Amino acid sequence: MIRVFIVDDHPVVIEGIHSLLQNEKDIEWAGHAMNAQSCLGFFVNNTADVVLMDISMPEIDGVELCRMMKVRYPEIFILGLSTFNQGLYIKKMLENGASGYILKNASRDELLKAIHAVNKGGIYFAGEVGEALKDYERASLNKLPELSPREKEILGLIAEGFTNPQIAQKIFLSPFTVDSHRKNLLAKLKVKNTACLIRLAVENKYI
């Protein structure tokens, strides 16, 4: 038997999922909580195999609760349960120990598939959830780093054609410090030379 527990602050969601699962022969309803504190209180003297965990809850959200639960009860599998199909939420849940993520509009079959998958130690995403995570990760890989005000200032002067000594004189730094900033900009923005640096700066509106 797979003991399933749900944490959600909406009674209608709890009742709906309970009704979907109550006739399953290999699933036992362990209980529910409507907030993080109630959930943590339940697990002091009880246990479950799979916890369906809402992301958006008052006081302590599902991301933080997931982290706390995995620290205290690493053997319990957690499935993120949300209306949010956004890569950031999915990524945060995974980073904090969740074994999967499904949406609240999931079908009964998909819900069962997710519960069985994570109970066996697997990872489960609904199709659209997996796509949202991939999109988020692709965007993160392509995202350029933030530059400090000083870095932007030096980058602007480089783009205007000033040499390191000239920049140093303009902003009252040593040529060595300016050269360090220039090299750091090349490394930070992952370009090989000044021409590429300037082009990237213009294209991405750093200057």
mmCIF file with all atom_site columns, C-alpha atoms in Angstrom:
data_model
loop_
_atom_site.group_PDB
_atom_site.id
_atom_site.type_symbol
_atom_site.label_atom_id
_atom_site.label_alt_id
_atom_site.label_comp_id
_atom_site.label_asym_id
_atom_site.label_entity_id
_atom_site.label_seq_id
_atom_site.pdbx_PDB_ins_code
_atom_site.Cartn_x
_atom_site.Cartn_y
_atom_site.Cartn_z
_atom_site.occupancy
_atom_site.B_iso_or_equiv
_atom_site.pdbx_formal_charge
_atom_site.auth_seq_id
_atom_site.auth_comp_id
_atom_site.auth_asym_id
_atom_site.auth_atom_id
_atom_site.pdbx_PDB_model_num
ATOM 1   C CA . MET A 1 1   ? 0.000   0.000  0.000   1.00 0.00 ? 1   MET A CA 1
ATOM 2   C CA . ILE A 1 2   ? 1.141   3.521  -0.811  1.00 0.00 ? 2   ILE A CA 1
ATOM 3   C CA . ARG A 1 3   ? 0.227   5.923  1.979   1.00 0.00 ? 3   ARG A CA 1
ATOM 4   C CA . VAL A 1 4   ? -0.610  9.330  0.466   1.00 0.00 ? 4   VAL A CA 1
ATOM 5   C CA . PHE A 1 5   ? -0.809  12.611 2.370   1.00 0.00 ? 5   PHE A CA 1
ATOM 6   C CA . ILE A 1 6   ? -1.781  16.003 0.946   1.00 0.00 ? 6   ILE A CA 1
ATOM 7   C CA . VAL A 1 7   ? -0.937  19.537 2.045   1.00 0.00 ? 7   VAL A CA 1
ATOM 8   C CA . ASP A 1 8   ? -3.146  22.216 0.498   1.00 0.00 ? 8   ASP A CA 1
ATOM 9   C CA . ASP A 1 9   ? -4.927  25.260 1.869   1.00 0.00 ? 9   ASP A CA 1
ATOM 10  C CA . HIS A 1 10  ? -8.050  24.696 -0.260  1.00 0.00 ? 10  HIS A CA 1
ATOM 11  C CA . PRO A 1 11  ? -10.543 22.148 1.114   1.00 0.00 ? 11  PRO A CA 1
ATOM 12  C CA . VAL A 1 12  ? -12.070 21.595 -2.338  1.00 0.00 ? 12  VAL A CA 1
ATOM 13  C CA . VAL A 1 13  ? -8.695  20.453 -3.689  1.00 0.00 ? 13  VAL A CA 1
ATOM 14  C CA . ILE A 1 14  ? -8.204  18.053 -0.793  1.00 0.00 ? 14  ILE A CA 1
ATOM 15  C CA . GLU A 1 15  ? -11.702 16.635 -1.207  1.00 0.00 ? 15  GLU A CA 1
ATOM 16  C CA . GLY A 1 16  ? -11.284 16.329 -4.972  1.00 0.00 ? 16  GLY A CA 1
ATOM 17  C CA . ILE A 1 17  ? -8.013  14.411 -4.769  1.00 0.00 ? 17  ILE A CA 1
ATOM 18  C CA . HIS A 1 18  ? -9.342  12.243 -1.947  1.00 0.00 ? 18  HIS A CA 1
ATOM 19  C CA . SER A 1 19  ? -12.305 11.266 -4.120  1.00 0.00 ? 19  SER A CA 1
ATOM 20  C CA . LEU A 1 20  ? -9.968  10.404 -7.003  1.00 0.00 ? 20  LEU A CA 1
ATOM 21  C CA . LEU A 1 21  ? -7.850  8.140  -4.843  1.00 0.00 ? 21  LEU A CA 1
ATOM 22  C CA . GLN A 1 22  ? -10.263 6.582  -2.370  1.00 0.00 ? 22  GLN A CA 1
ATOM 23  C CA . ASN A 1 23  ? -11.151 3.534  -4.484  1.00 0.00 ? 23  ASN A CA 1
ATOM 24  C CA . GLU A 1 24  ? -7.613  2.638  -5.473  1.00 0.00 ? 24  GLU A CA 1
ATOM 25  C CA . LYS A 1 25  ? -6.691  -0.758 -4.040  1.00 0.00 ? 25  LYS A CA 1
ATOM 26  C CA . ASP A 1 26  ? -3.004  -0.018 -3.587  1.00 0.00 ? 26  ASP A CA 1
ATOM 27  C CA . ILE A 1 27  ? -3.381  3.508  -2.149  1.00 0.00 ? 27  ILE A CA 1
ATOM 28  C CA . GLU A 1 28  ? -4.188  4.375  1.446   1.00 0.00 ? 28  GLU A CA 1
ATOM 29  C CA . TRP A 1 29  ? -5.244  7.890  2.422   1.00 0.00 ? 29  TRP A CA 1
ATOM 30  C CA . ALA A 1 30  ? -2.897  8.916  5.235   1.00 0.00 ? 30  ALA A CA 1
ATOM 31  C CA . GLY A 1 31  ? -4.499  12.304 5.886   1.00 0.00 ? 31  GLY A CA 1
ATOM 32  C CA . HIS A 1 32  ? -4.220  15.969 5.028   1.00 0.00 ? 32  HIS A CA 1
ATOM 33  C CA . ALA A 1 33  ? -3.059  19.342 6.333   1.00 0.00 ? 33  ALA A CA 1
ATOM 34  C CA . MET A 1 34  ? -4.014  22.851 5.306   1.00 0.00 ? 34  MET A CA 1
ATOM 35  C CA . ASN A 1 35  ? -0.749  24.536 6.226   1.00 0.00 ? 35  ASN A CA 1
ATOM 36  C CA . ALA A 1 36  ? 2.889   23.760 6.899   1.00 0.00 ? 36  ALA A CA 1
ATOM 37  C CA . GLN A 1 37  ? 2.657   23.705 10.680  1.00 0.00 ? 37  GLN A CA 1
ATOM 38  C CA . SER A 1 38  ? -0.183  21.172 10.627  1.00 0.00 ? 38  SER A CA 1
ATOM 39  C CA . CYS A 1 39  ? 1.788   19.043 8.196   1.00 0.00 ? 39  CYS A CA 1
ATOM 40  C CA . LEU A 1 40  ? 4.903   19.078 10.365  1.00 0.00 ? 40  LEU A CA 1
ATOM 41  C CA . GLY A 1 41  ? 2.773   18.299 13.411  1.00 0.00 ? 41  GLY A CA 1
ATOM 42  C CA . PHE A 1 42  ? 1.216   15.280 11.702  1.00 0.00 ? 42  PHE A CA 1
ATOM 43  C CA . PHE A 1 43  ? 4.556   13.738 10.864  1.00 0.00 ? 43  PHE A CA 1
ATOM 44  C CA . VAL A 1 44  ? 5.816   13.870 14.432  1.00 0.00 ? 44  VAL A CA 1
ATOM 45  C CA . ASN A 1 45  ? 3.787   10.724 15.185  1.00 0.00 ? 45  ASN A CA 1
ATOM 46  C CA . ASN A 1 46  ? 2.676   9.549  11.745  1.00 0.00 ? 46  ASN A CA 1
ATOM 47  C CA . THR A 1 47  ? 4.150   8.811  8.374   1.00 0.00 ? 47  THR A CA 1
ATOM 48  C CA . ALA A 1 48  ? 3.328   8.535  4.661   1.00 0.00 ? 48  ALA A CA 1
ATOM 49  C CA . ASP A 1 49  ? 5.066   7.359  1.518   1.00 0.00 ? 49  ASP A CA 1
ATOM 50  C CA . VAL A 1 50  ? 4.110   10.176 -0.854  1.00 0.00 ? 50  VAL A CA 1
ATOM 51  C CA . VAL A 1 51  ? 3.164   13.752 0.033   1.00 0.00 ? 51  VAL A CA 1
ATOM 52  C CA . LEU A 1 52  ? 1.287   15.897 -2.477  1.00 0.00 ? 52  LEU A CA 1
ATOM 53  C CA . MET A 1 53  ? 2.397   19.423 -1.629  1.00 0.00 ? 53  MET A CA 1
ATOM 54  C CA . ASP A 1 54  ? 0.829   22.688 -2.718  1.00 0.00 ? 54  ASP A CA 1
ATOM 55  C CA . ILE A 1 55  ? 3.292   25.448 -3.605  1.00 0.00 ? 55  ILE A CA 1
ATOM 56  C CA . SER A 1 56  ? 1.302   28.504 -2.568  1.00 0.00 ? 56  SER A CA 1
ATOM 57  C CA . MET A 1 57  ? 0.382   28.427 1.119   1.00 0.00 ? 57  MET A CA 1
ATOM 58  C CA . PRO A 1 58  ? 0.253   31.052 3.873   1.00 0.00 ? 58  PRO A CA 1
ATOM 59  C CA . GLU A 1 59  ? 3.230   31.674 6.198   1.00 0.00 ? 59  GLU A CA 1
ATOM 60  C CA . ILE A 1 60  ? 5.460   28.811 5.009   1.00 0.00 ? 60  ILE A CA 1
ATOM 61  C CA . ASP A 1 61  ? 5.142   28.015 1.304   1.00 0.00 ? 61  ASP A CA 1
ATOM 62  C CA . GLY A 1 62  ? 5.499   24.613 -0.332  1.00 0.00 ? 62  GLY A CA 1
ATOM 63  C CA . VAL A 1 63  ? 9.086   25.205 -1.430  1.00 0.00 ? 63  VAL A CA 1
ATOM 64  C CA . GLU A 1 64  ? 10.288  25.838 2.116   1.00 0.00 ? 64  GLU A CA 1
ATOM 65  C CA . LEU A 1 65  ? 8.087   23.080 3.554   1.00 0.00 ? 65  LEU A CA 1
ATOM 66  C CA . CYS A 1 66  ? 9.512   20.650 1.009   1.00 0.00 ? 66  CYS A CA 1
ATOM 67  C CA . ARG A 1 67  ? 13.029  21.511 2.178   1.00 0.00 ? 67  ARG A CA 1
ATOM 68  C CA . MET A 1 68  ? 12.082  21.074 5.836   1.00 0.00 ? 68  MET A CA 1
ATOM 69  C CA . MET A 1 69  ? 10.347  17.760 5.207   1.00 0.00 ? 69  MET A CA 1
ATOM 70  C CA . LYS A 1 70  ? 13.258  16.299 3.252   1.00 0.00 ? 70  LYS A CA 1
ATOM 71  C CA . VAL A 1 71  ? 15.691  17.279 6.007   1.00 0.00 ? 71  VAL A CA 1
ATOM 72  C CA . ARG A 1 72  ? 13.547  15.632 8.682   1.00 0.00 ? 72  ARG A CA 1
ATOM 73  C CA . TYR A 1 73  ? 12.084  12.747 6.680   1.00 0.00 ? 73  TYR A CA 1
ATOM 74  C CA . PRO A 1 74  ? 14.352  12.034 3.683   1.00 0.00 ? 74  PRO A CA 1
ATOM 75  C CA . GLU A 1 75  ? 12.602  8.723  3.004   1.00 0.00 ? 75  GLU A CA 1
ATOM 76  C CA . ILE A 1 76  ? 9.299   10.449 2.151   1.00 0.00 ? 76  ILE A CA 1
ATOM 77  C CA . PHE A 1 77  ? 8.703   11.280 -1.526  1.00 0.00 ? 77  PHE A CA 1
ATOM 78  C CA . ILE A 1 78  ? 7.236   14.690 -2.331  1.00 0.00 ? 78  ILE A CA 1
ATOM 79  C CA . LEU A 1 79  ? 5.218   15.672 -5.385  1.00 0.00 ? 79  LEU A CA 1
ATOM 80  C CA . GLY A 1 80  ? 4.772   19.377 -6.019  1.00 0.00 ? 80  GLY A CA 1
ATOM 81  C CA . LEU A 1 81  ? 1.101   20.138 -6.674  1.00 0.00 ? 81  LEU A CA 1
ATOM 82  C CA . SER A 1 82  ? 0.199   23.512 -8.123  1.00 0.00 ? 82  SER A CA 1
ATOM 83  C CA . THR A 1 83  ? -1.706  25.652 -10.565 1.00 0.00 ? 83  THR A CA 1
ATOM 84  C CA . PHE A 1 84  ? 1.637   27.342 -11.393 1.00 0.00 ? 84  PHE A CA 1
ATOM 85  C CA . ASN A 1 85  ? 3.206   25.884 -14.518 1.00 0.00 ? 85  ASN A CA 1
ATOM 86  C CA . GLN A 1 86  ? 6.289   28.068 -14.233 1.00 0.00 ? 86  GLN A CA 1
ATOM 87  C CA . GLY A 1 87  ? 9.837   26.837 -14.509 1.00 0.00 ? 87  GLY A CA 1
ATOM 88  C CA . LEU A 1 88  ? 11.053  28.823 -11.502 1.00 0.00 ? 88  LEU A CA 1
ATOM 89  C CA . TYR A 1 89  ? 8.635   27.094 -9.091  1.00 0.00 ? 89  TYR A CA 1
ATOM 90  C CA . ILE A 1 90  ? 9.352   23.671 -10.579 1.00 0.00 ? 90  ILE A CA 1
ATOM 91  C CA . LYS A 1 91  ? 13.118  24.204 -10.315 1.00 0.00 ? 91  LYS A CA 1
ATOM 92  C CA . LYS A 1 92  ? 12.872  25.395 -6.708  1.00 0.00 ? 92  LYS A CA 1
ATOM 93  C CA . MET A 1 93  ? 10.837  22.368 -5.686  1.00 0.00 ? 93  MET A CA 1
ATOM 94  C CA . LEU A 1 94  ? 13.369  20.024 -7.287  1.00 0.00 ? 94  LEU A CA 1
ATOM 95  C CA . GLU A 1 95  ? 16.277  21.828 -5.653  1.00 0.00 ? 95  GLU A CA 1
ATOM 96  C CA . ASN A 1 96  ? 14.590  21.352 -2.292  1.00 0.00 ? 96  ASN A CA 1
ATOM 97  C CA . GLY A 1 97  ? 14.071  17.624 -2.681  1.00 0.00 ? 97  GLY A CA 1
ATOM 98  C CA . ALA A 1 98  ? 10.798  17.087 -4.564  1.00 0.00 ? 98  ALA A CA 1
ATOM 99  C CA . SER A 1 99  ? 10.596  13.992 -6.770  1.00 0.00 ? 99  SER A CA 1
ATOM 100 C CA . GLY A 1 100 ? 8.172   15.494 -9.251  1.00 0.00 ? 100 GLY A CA 1
ATOM 101 C CA . TYR A 1 101 ? 5.603   18.152 -10.023 1.00 0.00 ? 101 TYR A CA 1
ATOM 102 C CA . ILE A 1 102 ? 2.059   17.949 -11.330 1.00 0.00 ? 102 ILE A CA 1
ATOM 103 C CA . LEU A 1 103 ? -0.661  20.477 -11.971 1.00 0.00 ? 103 LEU A CA 1
ATOM 104 C CA . LYS A 1 104 ? -3.975  20.609 -10.142 1.00 0.00 ? 104 LYS A CA 1
ATOM 105 C CA . ASN A 1 105 ? -5.822  20.078 -13.396 1.00 0.00 ? 105 ASN A CA 1
ATOM 106 C CA . ALA A 1 106 ? -4.106  16.703 -13.871 1.00 0.00 ? 106 ALA A CA 1
ATOM 107 C CA . SER A 1 107 ? -6.322  13.744 -14.746 1.00 0.00 ? 107 SER A CA 1
ATOM 108 C CA . ARG A 1 108 ? -6.848  10.848 -12.364 1.00 0.00 ? 108 ARG A CA 1
ATOM 109 C CA . ASP A 1 109 ? -4.648  8.617  -14.511 1.00 0.00 ? 109 ASP A CA 1
ATOM 110 C CA . GLU A 1 110 ? -1.833  11.139 -14.515 1.00 0.00 ? 110 GLU A CA 1
ATOM 111 C CA . LEU A 1 111 ? -2.083  11.626 -10.763 1.00 0.00 ? 111 LEU A CA 1
ATOM 112 C CA . LEU A 1 112 ? -1.865  7.876  -10.197 1.00 0.00 ? 112 LEU A CA 1
ATOM 113 C CA . LYS A 1 113 ? 1.036   7.566  -12.614 1.00 0.00 ? 113 LYS A CA 1
ATOM 114 C CA . ALA A 1 114 ? 2.898   10.323 -10.751 1.00 0.00 ? 114 ALA A CA 1
ATOM 115 C CA . ILE A 1 115 ? 2.295   8.770  -7.323  1.00 0.00 ? 115 ILE A CA 1
ATOM 116 C CA . HIS A 1 116 ? 3.461   5.336  -8.449  1.00 0.00 ? 116 HIS A CA 1
ATOM 117 C CA . ALA A 1 117 ? 6.509   6.742  -10.245 1.00 0.00 ? 117 ALA A CA 1
ATOM 118 C CA . VAL A 1 118 ? 7.871   8.720  -7.314  1.00 0.00 ? 118 VAL A CA 1
ATOM 119 C CA . ASN A 1 119 ? 7.040   5.945  -4.826  1.00 0.00 ? 119 ASN A CA 1
ATOM 120 C CA . LYS A 1 120 ? 9.414   3.733  -6.808  1.00 0.00 ? 120 LYS A CA 1
ATOM 121 C CA . GLY A 1 121 ? 12.144  6.351  -6.497  1.00 0.00 ? 121 GLY A CA 1
ATOM 122 C CA . GLY A 1 122 ? 11.595  7.916  -9.904  1.00 0.00 ? 122 GLY A CA 1
ATOM 123 C CA . ILE A 1 123 ? 11.080  11.492 -11.062 1.00 0.00 ? 123 ILE A CA 1
ATOM 124 C CA . TYR A 1 124 ? 7.769   12.516 -12.615 1.00 0.00 ? 124 TYR A CA 1
ATOM 125 C CA . PHE A 1 125 ? 6.641   15.579 -14.558 1.00 0.00 ? 125 PHE A CA 1
ATOM 126 C CA . ALA A 1 126 ? 3.454   16.076 -16.498 1.00 0.00 ? 126 ALA A CA 1
ATOM 127 C CA . GLY A 1 127 ? 4.231   16.780 -20.164 1.00 0.00 ? 127 GLY A CA 1
ATOM 128 C CA . GLU A 1 128 ? 3.621   20.510 -19.982 1.00 0.00 ? 128 GLU A CA 1
ATOM 129 C CA . VAL A 1 129 ? 5.501   20.744 -16.677 1.00 0.00 ? 129 VAL A CA 1
ATOM 130 C CA . GLY A 1 130 ? 8.552   19.133 -18.244 1.00 0.00 ? 130 GLY A CA 1
ATOM 131 C CA . GLU A 1 131 ? 8.407   21.595 -21.131 1.00 0.00 ? 131 GLU A CA 1
ATOM 132 C CA . ALA A 1 132 ? 8.118   24.550 -18.739 1.00 0.00 ? 132 ALA A CA 1
ATOM 133 C CA . LEU A 1 133 ? 11.200  23.343 -16.855 1.00 0.00 ? 133 LEU A CA 1
ATOM 134 C CA . LYS A 1 134 ? 13.178  22.917 -20.092 1.00 0.00 ? 134 LYS A CA 1
ATOM 135 C CA . ASP A 1 135 ? 12.196  26.419 -21.236 1.00 0.00 ? 135 ASP A CA 1
ATOM 136 C CA . TYR A 1 136 ? 13.285  27.871 -17.894 1.00 0.00 ? 136 TYR A CA 1
ATOM 137 C CA . GLU A 1 137 ? 16.631  26.062 -17.970 1.00 0.00 ? 137 GLU A CA 1
ATOM 138 C CA . ARG A 1 138 ? 17.281  27.172 -21.557 1.00 0.00 ? 138 ARG A CA 1
ATOM 139 C CA . ALA A 1 139 ? 16.518  30.768 -20.606 1.00 0.00 ? 139 ALA A CA 1
ATOM 140 C CA . SER A 1 140 ? 18.796  30.518 -17.554 1.00 0.00 ? 140 SER A CA 1
ATOM 141 C CA . LEU A 1 141 ? 21.678  29.263 -19.684 1.00 0.00 ? 141 LEU A CA 1
ATOM 142 C CA . ASN A 1 142 ? 21.242  32.184 -22.064 1.00 0.00 ? 142 ASN A CA 1
ATOM 143 C CA . LYS A 1 143 ? 20.789  34.772 -19.351 1.00 0.00 ? 143 LYS A CA 1
ATOM 144 C CA . LEU A 1 144 ? 23.666  37.217 -19.085 1.00 0.00 ? 144 LEU A CA 1
ATOM 145 C CA . PRO A 1 145 ? 25.042  38.217 -15.672 1.00 0.00 ? 145 PRO A CA 1
ATOM 146 C CA . GLU A 1 146 ? 24.347  41.535 -13.982 1.00 0.00 ? 146 GLU A CA 1
ATOM 147 C CA . LEU A 1 147 ? 27.135  44.094 -14.120 1.00 0.00 ? 147 LEU A CA 1
ATOM 148 C CA . SER A 1 148 ? 28.072  46.442 -11.303 1.00 0.00 ? 148 SER A CA 1
ATOM 149 C CA . PRO A 1 149 ? 27.828  50.216 -11.872 1.00 0.00 ? 149 PRO A CA 1
ATOM 150 C CA . ARG A 1 150 ? 31.652  50.374 -12.073 1.00 0.00 ? 150 ARG A CA 1
ATOM 151 C CA . GLU A 1 151 ? 31.762  47.543 -14.637 1.00 0.00 ? 151 GLU A CA 1
ATOM 152 C CA . LYS A 1 152 ? 29.136  49.313 -16.753 1.00 0.00 ? 152 LYS A CA 1
ATOM 153 C CA . GLU A 1 153 ? 31.093  52.549 -16.535 1.00 0.00 ? 153 GLU A CA 1
ATOM 154 C CA . ILE A 1 154 ? 34.317  50.889 -17.689 1.00 0.00 ? 154 ILE A CA 1
ATOM 155 C CA . LEU A 1 155 ? 32.487  48.944 -20.384 1.00 0.00 ? 155 LEU A CA 1
ATOM 156 C CA . GLY A 1 156 ? 31.048  52.199 -21.726 1.00 0.00 ? 156 GLY A CA 1
ATOM 157 C CA . LEU A 1 157 ? 34.489  53.814 -21.869 1.00 0.00 ? 157 LEU A CA 1
ATOM 158 C CA . ILE A 1 158 ? 35.954  50.758 -23.595 1.00 0.00 ? 158 ILE A CA 1
ATOM 159 C CA . ALA A 1 159 ? 33.176  51.005 -26.178 1.00 0.00 ? 159 ALA A CA 1
ATOM 160 C CA . GLU A 1 160 ? 34.103  54.662 -26.741 1.00 0.00 ? 160 GLU A CA 1
ATOM 161 C CA . GLY A 1 161 ? 37.616  53.556 -27.642 1.00 0.00 ? 161 GLY A CA 1
ATOM 162 C CA . PHE A 1 162 ? 39.560  54.666 -24.568 1.00 0.00 ? 162 PHE A CA 1
ATOM 163 C CA . THR A 1 163 ? 42.686  52.748 -23.595 1.00 0.00 ? 163 THR A CA 1
ATOM 164 C CA . ASN A 1 164 ? 43.313  51.382 -20.109 1.00 0.00 ? 164 ASN A CA 1
ATOM 165 C CA . PRO A 1 165 ? 45.570  54.319 -19.077 1.00 0.00 ? 165 PRO A CA 1
ATOM 166 C CA . GLN A 1 166 ? 43.015  56.834 -20.421 1.00 0.00 ? 166 GLN A CA 1
ATOM 167 C CA . ILE A 1 167 ? 40.166  55.113 -18.551 1.00 0.00 ? 167 ILE A CA 1
ATOM 168 C CA . ALA A 1 168 ? 42.286  55.010 -15.404 1.00 0.00 ? 168 ALA A CA 1
ATOM 169 C CA . GLN A 1 169 ? 42.907  58.745 -15.631 1.00 0.00 ? 169 GLN A CA 1
ATOM 170 C CA . LYS A 1 170 ? 39.227  59.519 -16.236 1.00 0.00 ? 170 LYS A CA 1
ATOM 171 C CA . ILE A 1 171 ? 37.828  57.571 -13.287 1.00 0.00 ? 171 ILE A CA 1
ATOM 172 C CA . PHE A 1 172 ? 40.806  57.881 -10.917 1.00 0.00 ? 172 PHE A CA 1
ATOM 173 C CA . LEU A 1 173 ? 41.883  54.242 -10.837 1.00 0.00 ? 173 LEU A CA 1
ATOM 174 C CA . SER A 1 174 ? 45.236  52.636 -11.524 1.00 0.00 ? 174 SER A CA 1
ATOM 175 C CA . PRO A 1 175 ? 45.793  51.205 -15.040 1.00 0.00 ? 175 PRO A CA 1
ATOM 176 C CA . PHE A 1 176 ? 46.321  47.823 -13.352 1.00 0.00 ? 176 PHE A CA 1
ATOM 177 C CA . THR A 1 177 ? 42.819  47.976 -11.773 1.00 0.00 ? 177 THR A CA 1
ATOM 178 C CA . VAL A 1 178 ? 41.246  48.971 -15.085 1.00 0.00 ? 178 VAL A CA 1
ATOM 179 C CA . ASP A 1 179 ? 43.031  46.105 -16.818 1.00 0.00 ? 179 ASP A CA 1
ATOM 180 C CA . SER A 1 180 ? 41.695  43.713 -14.155 1.00 0.00 ? 180 SER A CA 1
ATOM 181 C CA . HIS A 1 181 ? 38.173  45.026 -14.768 1.00 0.00 ? 181 HIS A CA 1
ATOM 182 C CA . ARG A 1 182 ? 38.584  44.572 -18.526 1.00 0.00 ? 182 ARG A CA 1
ATOM 183 C CA . LYS A 1 183 ? 39.763  40.970 -18.116 1.00 0.00 ? 183 LYS A CA 1
ATOM 184 C CA . ASN A 1 184 ? 36.961  40.275 -15.646 1.00 0.00 ? 184 ASN A CA 1
ATOM 185 C CA . LEU A 1 185 ? 34.385  41.613 -18.127 1.00 0.00 ? 185 LEU A CA 1
ATOM 186 C CA . LEU A 1 186 ? 35.735  39.316 -20.849 1.00 0.00 ? 186 LEU A CA 1
ATOM 187 C CA . ALA A 1 187 ? 35.503  36.323 -18.510 1.00 0.00 ? 187 ALA A CA 1
ATOM 188 C CA . LYS A 1 188 ? 32.141  37.279 -17.028 1.00 0.00 ? 188 LYS A CA 1
ATOM 189 C CA . LEU A 1 189 ? 30.490  37.784 -20.407 1.00 0.00 ? 189 LEU A CA 1
ATOM 190 C CA . LYS A 1 190 ? 32.349  34.811 -21.930 1.00 0.00 ? 190 LYS A CA 1
ATOM 191 C CA . VAL A 1 191 ? 33.844  36.633 -24.912 1.00 0.00 ? 191 VAL A CA 1
ATOM 192 C CA . LYS A 1 192 ? 37.365  36.378 -26.341 1.00 0.00 ? 192 LYS A CA 1
ATOM 193 C CA . ASN A 1 193 ? 38.259  39.926 -27.246 1.00 0.00 ? 193 ASN A CA 1
ATOM 194 C CA . THR A 1 194 ? 37.323  43.594 -26.956 1.00 0.00 ? 194 THR A CA 1
ATOM 195 C CA . ALA A 1 195 ? 35.447  43.673 -30.277 1.00 0.00 ? 195 ALA A CA 1
ATOM 196 C CA . CYS A 1 196 ? 33.182  40.828 -29.157 1.00 0.00 ? 196 CYS A CA 1
ATOM 197 C CA . LEU A 1 197 ? 32.790  42.497 -25.775 1.00 0.00 ? 197 LEU A CA 1
ATOM 198 C CA . ILE A 1 198 ? 31.576  45.741 -27.330 1.00 0.00 ? 198 ILE A CA 1
ATOM 199 C CA . ARG A 1 199 ? 29.200  43.962 -29.711 1.00 0.00 ? 199 ARG A CA 1
ATOM 200 C CA . LEU A 1 200 ? 27.677  41.945 -26.862 1.00 0.00 ? 200 LEU A CA 1
ATOM 201 C CA . ALA A 1 201 ? 27.339  45.077 -24.741 1.00 0.00 ? 201 ALA A CA 1
ATOM 202 C CA . VAL A 1 202 ? 25.473  46.928 -27.504 1.00 0.00 ? 202 VAL A CA 1
ATOM 203 C CA . GLU A 1 203 ? 23.244  43.971 -28.428 1.00 0.00 ? 203 GLU A CA 1
ATOM 204 C CA . ASN A 1 204 ? 22.189  43.411 -24.830 1.00 0.00 ? 204 ASN A CA 1
ATOM 205 C CA . LYS A 1 205 ? 21.883  47.098 -23.941 1.00 0.00 ? 205 LYS A CA 1
ATOM 206 C CA . TYR A 1 206 ? 24.556  47.129 -21.272 1.00 0.00 ? 206 TYR A CA 1
ATOM 207 C CA . ILE A 1 207 ? 25.586  50.464 -22.761 1.00 0.00 ? 207 ILE A CA 1
#
